[in-house]
Amino acid sequence: MTNTISHWVNNKEFAGTSSATAPVTNPATGETTGQVALATVADAQTVIDAAAAAFPAWRDTSLAKRTQVLFKFRELLNERKGELAEIITAEHGKVVSDALGEVSRGQEVVEFACGIPHLLKGGFTENASTKVDVYSIRQPLGVVGVISPFNFPAMVPMWFFPIAIATGNTVVLKPSEKDPTASLWIAKLWAEAGLPAGVFNVLQGDKTAVDELLTNPKVKSVSFVGSTPIAQYVYATGTAAGKRVQALGGAKNHAVILPDADLDLAADAMVNAGFGSAGERCMAISACVAVGPIADDLVAKIAERTTPLKIGDGTQDSDMGPLVTKAHRDKVASYIDAGENDGAKIVVDGRTVIPNGGAEGFWLGPTLIDQVTPEMSVYTDEIFGPVLSVVRVETYDEALDLINANPYGNGTAIFTNDGGAARRFQNEVQVGMIGINVPIPVPMAYYSFGGWKASLFGDSHAHGMDGVQFFTRQKAITSRWLDPSHGGINLGFPQNA
């Protein structure tokens, strides 16, 4: 018998009305460890209705009381984040240290949200006109939906829900069906922290649950992270229903290595950014652009560092774990096949990996491919696996043009010791997040996270002040307090005096 992973409503588990489920597996063994409930429309409406019912009281809860709950949640999360990391490893496959890093980065947004009283301060202008004051306030939206991907089952939801809750909204989180247990663990932690029933809810499911979040009039906004085709669908469907939508899509992140770069530093960075979390990161580097005569040396240094990596069960002494599902493992492997057939050179072949893990695990080792050209599918497509392609160019301008011509614009990096070249790159590249000698330029919580072009649909990035503004609406108030006897009829347009 396997565990059934249910919804969470009003601070308790909710089985729902459907018998439909999807299997949850341990990627290191291939074993089915649970069955996640797949919501019906009625189930989704039950969850949304609970969030809507809880909104008025939470909206009117003082900032002081809200922040007390946030601080308590932060403390509980800090004490027990090791538990959450182990849950993530069991269902996603990433090594425990990587999962712990994910939780810690999500916790930074919780800490940012603890400062919400300062962030919600409005403006005030006294005597804008004679005895007339003008001021602004920000108020919550209502029920907000969060649809999160499999690759960061803790961190990505935490980009959104701490700020949403801090600003007075109620939340319905729809996690990935591939690793849903982390969401329930987080929900129970919120309840323990004292969050009132109905403020944080979990809706398990597939497209049926997503579509209800996108169309139900009680849901006022949707935050999404996933592939570009689904991000486009979420944005189009949600905005057509009158909602605010921030939909973060796919990526094809390039790192430019200039001839003056420290090649040892660059090679370390390419291995870390290309193969960490088995490449299942939207900020992973998948295209290494070698400029000028350094390509042979750079490829050799990357290969030297890649070959000894230990691949295996994330709970053991491993550098990299399995991929999340067998289907995804096979899809990633097919891109290696295609690159080889297109004439690229397989320098390190992950298809032949001998892992320290179960024979039925979803294994694919780090793969380094040289002599990749821009028309190959291994370059054009978001592979989302441990595949690093090396593209050789002669000049900085060729490298820049390559990146700017790409339909994605999520993250990029440049490795150089030339400050002028780095400054020029950050000015000219058409990408939302840029690293200078930093391979994975994920901003701190008080800056925004988001890309350009096909990597983002909507006007708002995640967390930072973008998040505060996304989850609130502004009111501008003009007031005058005078003796009740003052008045008179004047049909003219109001004028300042």
C-alpha angles and dihedrals in degrees: 000000000000130000118264113224109210140187124272120228131164092357095305139083117271120199096198128212101276128090090202115114140166125221121253114205140194101237093206093060105019088233120144105237101173149358119236119212116245110215125231120217088261091053091050091049091051091055094044092047091054091053091047092050091051095049103082094054094044092046089054094045110112121255088240092059093042092053091048088060091046092051091049091050090050092052094047091048092050092050096048107027089116088067091053092048091055091050090052092050092049093056105025101034101225115137116269095247090055091048090051089052089052092054092047092053090050090050089060089067090050088054091048090052091052086072093057097122089066093042093053096053111128130207128262130199115188120210095002084163125007105309089341120124126196124199142160134224133184121223133186123262101226123238112017126191125217119194110189134189131238098248097071108022092171108026100047095051087047089058086070119018100059091057093040092052094042091054092052105264129129119233138221110190119198106192127193115279089228096068110011103147096083089065092057092048089053091047092054090049090054090052091050089050089059102258108159120250115275097022095099118030135169123217113191119200152082135268092323091063092043093051092051090053090049096049108027107108092217090066109082102185141013128208116195138180121185144085121344097246091054092042089056090050093048092048095047095044096043097046091046086059090053098256133136108248133190108183118180112198140185134315146210102193120198129199116201115210111197121204093252094054124116097256094200091055091045093049092050089049094050092053093047095045097038101046107024111117086009089288091293093134129107086220096049117125107240100162120053109193110203112199122209126330099345098082099096093049093044094050091049092051093048091048091048090056096041101052097065095049113126113232118196152091109348091227091059133063095295136140095203133017134207128287118268100255138007091244091055092046091054092047092053091047089053090061090056088052090049093049091051092048090049091057103263118141117246103216097171115019116207092185089078097051120141103208133198094237148070119325090234094049121121097254130175121152129220110289127202117195122188132192092036116165128203096252094058117103090229085066103034099048131067099244098180094205142092095291120125117189123200116212117190121214133167102223145029090245091057090051092049093048090050092055096042092049091055115102091226125072107176108120139345140171140204127205115205144122091221111099092194092055091048092050091048091050095051089050098046106035116097098221132111101226123036133188124200106202084339113107101198107036099191105162125232116262093261090061124062126260118216146105138227135245114010091355094075135034115190134032099270131079124206125275126344117074089321087067094048091051093044094055095045138055123217126233123194114206127196114194139180126183113194142151107292090235091064114095141092137171119282119159094183122111110274113264132192116243 
